[in-house]
Coordinates of C-alpha atoms and ligand atoms in Angstrom, one line a residue:
X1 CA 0.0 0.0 0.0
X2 CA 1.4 3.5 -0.8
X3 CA 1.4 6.4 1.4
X4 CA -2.0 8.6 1.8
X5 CA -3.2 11.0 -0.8
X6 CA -3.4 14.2 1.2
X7 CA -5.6 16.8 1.1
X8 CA -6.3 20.3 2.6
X9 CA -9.7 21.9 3.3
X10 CA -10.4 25.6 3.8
X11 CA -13.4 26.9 5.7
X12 CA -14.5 23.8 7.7
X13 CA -18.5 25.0 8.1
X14 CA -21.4 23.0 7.2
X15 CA -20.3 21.8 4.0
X16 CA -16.8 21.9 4.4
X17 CA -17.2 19.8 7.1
X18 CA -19.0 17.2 5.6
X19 CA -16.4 16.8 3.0
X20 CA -14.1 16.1 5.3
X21 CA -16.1 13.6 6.7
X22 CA -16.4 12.3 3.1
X23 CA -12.9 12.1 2.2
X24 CA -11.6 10.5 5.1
X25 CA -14.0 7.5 4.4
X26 CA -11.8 7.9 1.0
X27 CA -9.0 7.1 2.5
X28 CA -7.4 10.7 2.6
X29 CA -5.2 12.5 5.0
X30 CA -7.1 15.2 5.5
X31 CA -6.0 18.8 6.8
X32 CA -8.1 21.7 6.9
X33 CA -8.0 25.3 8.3
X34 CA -10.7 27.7 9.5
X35 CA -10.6 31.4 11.2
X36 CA -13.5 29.9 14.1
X37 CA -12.1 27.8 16.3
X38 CA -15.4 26.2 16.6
X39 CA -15.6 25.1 13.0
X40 CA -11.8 23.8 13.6
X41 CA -13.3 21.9 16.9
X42 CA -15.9 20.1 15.0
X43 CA -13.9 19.3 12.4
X44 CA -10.5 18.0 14.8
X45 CA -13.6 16.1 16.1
X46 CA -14.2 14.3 13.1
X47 CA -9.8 13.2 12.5
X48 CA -9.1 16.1 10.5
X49 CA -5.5 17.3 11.3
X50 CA -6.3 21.4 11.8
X51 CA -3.6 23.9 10.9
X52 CA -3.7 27.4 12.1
X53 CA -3.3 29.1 9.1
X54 CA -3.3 29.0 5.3
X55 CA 0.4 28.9 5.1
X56 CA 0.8 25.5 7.3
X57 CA -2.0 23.8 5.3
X58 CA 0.0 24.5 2.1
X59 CA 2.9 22.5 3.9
X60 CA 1.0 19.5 4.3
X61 CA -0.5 19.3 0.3
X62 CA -0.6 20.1 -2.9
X63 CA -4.5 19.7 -3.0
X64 CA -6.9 21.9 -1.5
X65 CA -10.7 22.3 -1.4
X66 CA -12.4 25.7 -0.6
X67 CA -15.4 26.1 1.2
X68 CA -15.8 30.1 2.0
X69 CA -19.4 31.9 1.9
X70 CA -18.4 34.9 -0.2
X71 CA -16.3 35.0 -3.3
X72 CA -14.6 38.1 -1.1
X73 CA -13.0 35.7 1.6
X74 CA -12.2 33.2 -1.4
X75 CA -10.0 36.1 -3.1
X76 CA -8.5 37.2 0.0
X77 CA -7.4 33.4 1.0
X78 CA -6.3 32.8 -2.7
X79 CA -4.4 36.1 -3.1
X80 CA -4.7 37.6 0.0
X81 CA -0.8 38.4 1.8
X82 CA -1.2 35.5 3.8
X83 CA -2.9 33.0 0.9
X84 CA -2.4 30.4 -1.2
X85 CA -0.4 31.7 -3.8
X86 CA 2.2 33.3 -1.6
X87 CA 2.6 29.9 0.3
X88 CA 1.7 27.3 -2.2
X89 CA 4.0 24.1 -3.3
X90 CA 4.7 24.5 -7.1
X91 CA 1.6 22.7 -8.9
X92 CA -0.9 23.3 -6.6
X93 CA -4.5 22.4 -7.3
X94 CA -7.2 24.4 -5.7
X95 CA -10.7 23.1 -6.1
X96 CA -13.4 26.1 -5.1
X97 CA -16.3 24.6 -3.9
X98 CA -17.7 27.7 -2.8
X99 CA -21.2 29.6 -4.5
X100 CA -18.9 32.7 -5.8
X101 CA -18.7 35.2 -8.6
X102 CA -17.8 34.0 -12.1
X103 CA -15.5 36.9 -12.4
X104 CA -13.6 36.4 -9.5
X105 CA -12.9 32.9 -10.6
X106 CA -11.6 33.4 -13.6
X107 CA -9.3 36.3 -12.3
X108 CA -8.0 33.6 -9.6
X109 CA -7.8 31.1 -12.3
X110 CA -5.5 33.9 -14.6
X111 CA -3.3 34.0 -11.2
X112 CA -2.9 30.8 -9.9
X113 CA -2.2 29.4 -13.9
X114 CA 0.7 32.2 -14.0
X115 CA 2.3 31.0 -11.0
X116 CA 2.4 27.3 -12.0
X117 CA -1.0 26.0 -10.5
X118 CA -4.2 25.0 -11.1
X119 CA -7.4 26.7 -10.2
X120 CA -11.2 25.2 -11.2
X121 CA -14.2 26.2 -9.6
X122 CA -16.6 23.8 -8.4
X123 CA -19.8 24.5 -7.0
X124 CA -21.8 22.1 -5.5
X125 CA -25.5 21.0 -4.6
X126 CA -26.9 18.4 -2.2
X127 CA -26.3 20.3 1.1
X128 CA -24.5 19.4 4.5
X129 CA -26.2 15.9 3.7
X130 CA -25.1 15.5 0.5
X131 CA -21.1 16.8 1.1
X132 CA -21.3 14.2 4.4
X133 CA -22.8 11.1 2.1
X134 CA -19.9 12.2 -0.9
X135 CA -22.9 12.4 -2.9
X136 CA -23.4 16.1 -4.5
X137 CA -23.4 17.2 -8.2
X138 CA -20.3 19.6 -9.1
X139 CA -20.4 21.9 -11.9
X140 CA -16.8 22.0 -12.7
X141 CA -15.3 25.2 -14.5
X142 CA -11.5 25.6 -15.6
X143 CA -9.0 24.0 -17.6
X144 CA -9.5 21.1 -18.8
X145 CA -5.7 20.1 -18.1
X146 CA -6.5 20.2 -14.4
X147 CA -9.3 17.4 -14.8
X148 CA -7.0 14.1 -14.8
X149 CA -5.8 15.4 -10.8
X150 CA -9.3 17.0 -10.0
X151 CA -10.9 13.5 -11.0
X152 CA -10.4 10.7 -8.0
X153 CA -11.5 14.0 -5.9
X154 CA -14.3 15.1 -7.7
X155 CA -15.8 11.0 -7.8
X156 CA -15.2 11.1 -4.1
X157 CA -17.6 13.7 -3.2
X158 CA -19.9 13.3 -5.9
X159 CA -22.3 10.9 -7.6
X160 CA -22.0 13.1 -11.0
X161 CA -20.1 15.8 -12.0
X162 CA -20.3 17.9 -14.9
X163 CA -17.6 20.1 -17.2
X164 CA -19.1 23.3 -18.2
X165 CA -16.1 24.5 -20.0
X166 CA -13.8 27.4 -19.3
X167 CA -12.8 29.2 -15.8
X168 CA -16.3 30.9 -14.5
X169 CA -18.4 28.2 -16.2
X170 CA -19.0 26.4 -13.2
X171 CA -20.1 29.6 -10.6
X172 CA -22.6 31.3 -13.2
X173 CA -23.9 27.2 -14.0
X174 CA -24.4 27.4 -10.1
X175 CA -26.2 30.5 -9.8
X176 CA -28.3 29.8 -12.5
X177 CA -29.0 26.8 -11.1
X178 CA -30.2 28.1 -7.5
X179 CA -32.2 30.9 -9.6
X180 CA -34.1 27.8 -10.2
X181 CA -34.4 26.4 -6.9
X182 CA -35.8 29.4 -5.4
X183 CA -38.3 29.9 -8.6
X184 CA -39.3 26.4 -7.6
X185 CA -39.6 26.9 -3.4
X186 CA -41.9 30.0 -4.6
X187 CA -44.3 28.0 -7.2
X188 CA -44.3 25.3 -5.9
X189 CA -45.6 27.0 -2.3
X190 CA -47.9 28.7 -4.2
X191 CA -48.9 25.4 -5.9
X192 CA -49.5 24.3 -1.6
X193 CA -51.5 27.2 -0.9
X194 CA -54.3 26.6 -3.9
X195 CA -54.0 23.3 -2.9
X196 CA -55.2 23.6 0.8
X197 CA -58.1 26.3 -0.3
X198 CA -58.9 23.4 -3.0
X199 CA -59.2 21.0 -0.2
X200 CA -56.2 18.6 -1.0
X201 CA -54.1 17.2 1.2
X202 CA -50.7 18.1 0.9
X203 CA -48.8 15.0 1.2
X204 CA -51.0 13.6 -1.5
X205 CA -50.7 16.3 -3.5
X206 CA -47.1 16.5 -3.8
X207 CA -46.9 12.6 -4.0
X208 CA -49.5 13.2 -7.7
X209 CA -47.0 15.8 -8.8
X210 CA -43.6 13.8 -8.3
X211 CA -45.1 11.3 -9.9
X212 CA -46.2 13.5 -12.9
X213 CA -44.3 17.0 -15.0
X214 CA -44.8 19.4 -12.2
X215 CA -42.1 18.2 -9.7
X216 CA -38.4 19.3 -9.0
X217 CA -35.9 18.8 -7.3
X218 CA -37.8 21.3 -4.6
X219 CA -41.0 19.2 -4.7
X220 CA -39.2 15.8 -5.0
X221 CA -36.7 17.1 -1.5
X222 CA -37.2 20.3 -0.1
X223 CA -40.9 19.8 0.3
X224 CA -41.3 16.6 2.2
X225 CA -37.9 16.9 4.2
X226 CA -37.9 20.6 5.4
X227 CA -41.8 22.1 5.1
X228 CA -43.7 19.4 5.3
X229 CA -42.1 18.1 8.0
X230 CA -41.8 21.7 9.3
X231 CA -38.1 20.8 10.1
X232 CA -36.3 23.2 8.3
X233 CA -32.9 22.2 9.0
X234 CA -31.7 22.0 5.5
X235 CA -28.7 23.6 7.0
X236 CA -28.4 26.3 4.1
X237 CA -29.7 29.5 5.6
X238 CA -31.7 32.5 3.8
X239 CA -28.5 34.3 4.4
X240 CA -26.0 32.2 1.8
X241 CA -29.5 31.5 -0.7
X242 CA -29.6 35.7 -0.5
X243 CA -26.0 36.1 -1.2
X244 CA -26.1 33.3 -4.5
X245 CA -29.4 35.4 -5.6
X246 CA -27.7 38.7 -5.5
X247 CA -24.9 36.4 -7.3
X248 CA -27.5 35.4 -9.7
X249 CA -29.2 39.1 -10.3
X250 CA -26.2 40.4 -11.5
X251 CA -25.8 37.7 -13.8
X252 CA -29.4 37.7 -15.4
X253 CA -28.3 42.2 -15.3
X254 CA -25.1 41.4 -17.6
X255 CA -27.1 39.2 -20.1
X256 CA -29.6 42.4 -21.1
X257 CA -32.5 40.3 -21.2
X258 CA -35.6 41.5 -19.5
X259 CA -36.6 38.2 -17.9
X260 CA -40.5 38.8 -16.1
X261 CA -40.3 35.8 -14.1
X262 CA -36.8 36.0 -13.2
X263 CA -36.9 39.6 -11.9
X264 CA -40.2 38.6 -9.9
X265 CA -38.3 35.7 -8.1
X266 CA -34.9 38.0 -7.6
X267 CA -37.4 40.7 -6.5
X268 CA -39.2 38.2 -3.8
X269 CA -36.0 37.0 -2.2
X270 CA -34.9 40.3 -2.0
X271 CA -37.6 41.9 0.0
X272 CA -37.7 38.7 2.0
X273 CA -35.0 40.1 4.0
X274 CA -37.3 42.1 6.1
X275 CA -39.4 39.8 7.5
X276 CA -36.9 36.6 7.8
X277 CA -33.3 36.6 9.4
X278 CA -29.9 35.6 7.5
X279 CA -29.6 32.7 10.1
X280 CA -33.4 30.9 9.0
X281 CA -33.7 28.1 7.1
X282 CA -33.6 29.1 3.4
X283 CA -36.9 26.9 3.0
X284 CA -38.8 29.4 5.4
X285 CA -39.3 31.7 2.2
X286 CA -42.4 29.8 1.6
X287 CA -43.8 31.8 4.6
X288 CA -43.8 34.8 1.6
X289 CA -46.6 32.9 0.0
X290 CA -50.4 33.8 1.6
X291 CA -52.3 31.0 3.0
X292 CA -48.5 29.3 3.9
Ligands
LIG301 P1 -20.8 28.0 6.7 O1 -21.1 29.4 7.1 O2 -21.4 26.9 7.5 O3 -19.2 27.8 6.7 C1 -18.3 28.7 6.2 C2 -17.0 28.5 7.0 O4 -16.0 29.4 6.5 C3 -17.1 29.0 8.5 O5 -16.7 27.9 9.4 C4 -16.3 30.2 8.6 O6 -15.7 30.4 9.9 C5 -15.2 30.0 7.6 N1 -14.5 31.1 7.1 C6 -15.0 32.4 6.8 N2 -13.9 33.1 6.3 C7 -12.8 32.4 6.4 C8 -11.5 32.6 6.1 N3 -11.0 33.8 5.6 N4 -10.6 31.6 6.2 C9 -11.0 30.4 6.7 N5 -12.2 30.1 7.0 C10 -13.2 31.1 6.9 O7 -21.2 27.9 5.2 P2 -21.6 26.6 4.4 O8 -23.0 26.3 4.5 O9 -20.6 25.5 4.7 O10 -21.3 27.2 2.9 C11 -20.0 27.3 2.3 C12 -20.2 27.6 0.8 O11 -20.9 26.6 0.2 C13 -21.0 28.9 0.6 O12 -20.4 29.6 -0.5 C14 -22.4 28.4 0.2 O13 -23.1 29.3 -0.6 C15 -22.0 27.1 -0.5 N6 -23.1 26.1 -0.4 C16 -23.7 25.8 0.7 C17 -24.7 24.8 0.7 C18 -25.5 24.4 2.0 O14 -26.5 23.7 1.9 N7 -25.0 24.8 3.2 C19 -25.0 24.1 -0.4 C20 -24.3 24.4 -1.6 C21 -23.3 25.4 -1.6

């Protein structure tokens, strides 16, 4: 048996964690490297080796996974004075797991490729359950050189992956992609609410729609684990779900197009602000919709 692949994760929250968790089962050494110290607790609580800083992590790999909220905090621990490309081994590969701007990545990209490294972004769906179970989709955007290295990671914490194309492909895929998902949270709540006036019930209802051209991946998931349920511990807040929207409204602002339903979704979230906190479950935006 050879010696341990070995990895380096940075931002050890909710999803970060949970791959972690993931690759360990994989058989990696896993390091990681977080500014709470409560995120580094959990995550020293789960066999991860936790380094204080950015530059120790880069001592221990030449593979590292980002899990930041903002695509600010991702350019500040890329090329920030204390970041990866200051402190990097030569042929680093940094896989950005993050929701972050398009832009940003493909400026990081420019960077890390001039220095001698790799940079793709990867974006993910699935959740805290999905990153724990190694089982999310990953929109992959970058060079396509970097694939044959990103590969064994990107099969370990996923069951698919996709390659959109160039650096950026995979954050605007993303945002696109949660545009979507909180379309469907809306329409789908409103599909509910004329459901309880028209005297359905709504487990019932939902089970005729999954099994017809109505459902999603909202109706098929979010509905009977997190409102039905009224758990609503999806643990992706209205906070991180604003942030990709605002991601997203700037995307659908640089394309020109004067998009009705888009703007009334972007418009909804928006204004959601006031009456739910950044902490909630994202989920809890079905409150918006009357009779809900
Ligand atoms: P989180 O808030 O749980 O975790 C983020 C972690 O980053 C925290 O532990 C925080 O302390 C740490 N951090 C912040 N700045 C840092 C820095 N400069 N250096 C090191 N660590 C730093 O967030 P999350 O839910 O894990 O989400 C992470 C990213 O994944 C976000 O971009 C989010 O949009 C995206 N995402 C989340 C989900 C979900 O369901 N939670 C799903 C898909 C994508």
């Amino acid at each position: 048996m050879g010696t341990k692949q070995t990895i380096g994760v940075i931002g050890l929250g909710n999803m970060g964690r949970g791959m972690c968790a993931t690759l360990l089962r994989e058989g990696y050494q896993v390091f990681g490297t977080d500014v709470a110290a409560s995120s580094m607790q959990l995550a020293q609580d789960l066999g991860v080796q936790t380094c204080p800083h950015v530059q120790a992590l880069c001592q221990q790999t030449k593979q590292l996974i980002i899990s930041l909220p903002k695509a600010e905090h991702v350019a500040l621990v890329i090329a920030g004075a204390e970041g990866v490309l200051a402190h990097a081994q030569a042929n680093t590969l940094v896989m950005d797991t993050s929701t972050s701007k398009p832009e940003v990545s493909k400026a990081l990209a420019v960077q890390m490729q001039q220095a001698g490294h790799a940079f793709l972004d990867t974006p993910v769906s699935g959740g805290p359950a999905g990153a724990h179970a190694g089982t999310m989709v990953m929109l992959v955007g970058g060079n396509e050189a970097a694939l044959p290295q990103a590969q064994p990671i990107l099969q370990a914490l996923s069951s698919k992956w996709v390659h959109l194309g160039e650096s950026g492909s995979g954050h605007a895929a993303k945002l696109i992609n949660n545009l979507l998902c909180a379309a469907h949270l809306l329409t789908t709540a409103e599909a509910v609410a004329i459901g309880n006036k028209a005297g359905l019930d709504a487990e019932k209802l939902l089970a005729g729609i999954n099994a017809g051209s109505g459902r999603s991946g909202v109706s098929e998931v979010n509905f009977p684990k997190w409102v039905l349920s009224e758990a609503f511990d999806s643990g992706f807040t209205m906070g991180l779900m604003r942030k990709d929207l605002a991601l997203a409204a700037e995307l659908v602002e640089s394309t020109g197009l004067d998009l009705a339903m888009a703007q009334q979704v972007l418009g909804t979230w928006q204004a959601s602000s006031e009456t739910q906190a950044d902490g909630d479950d994202f989920n809890r935006i079905i409150h918006t919709v009357p009779g809900l």
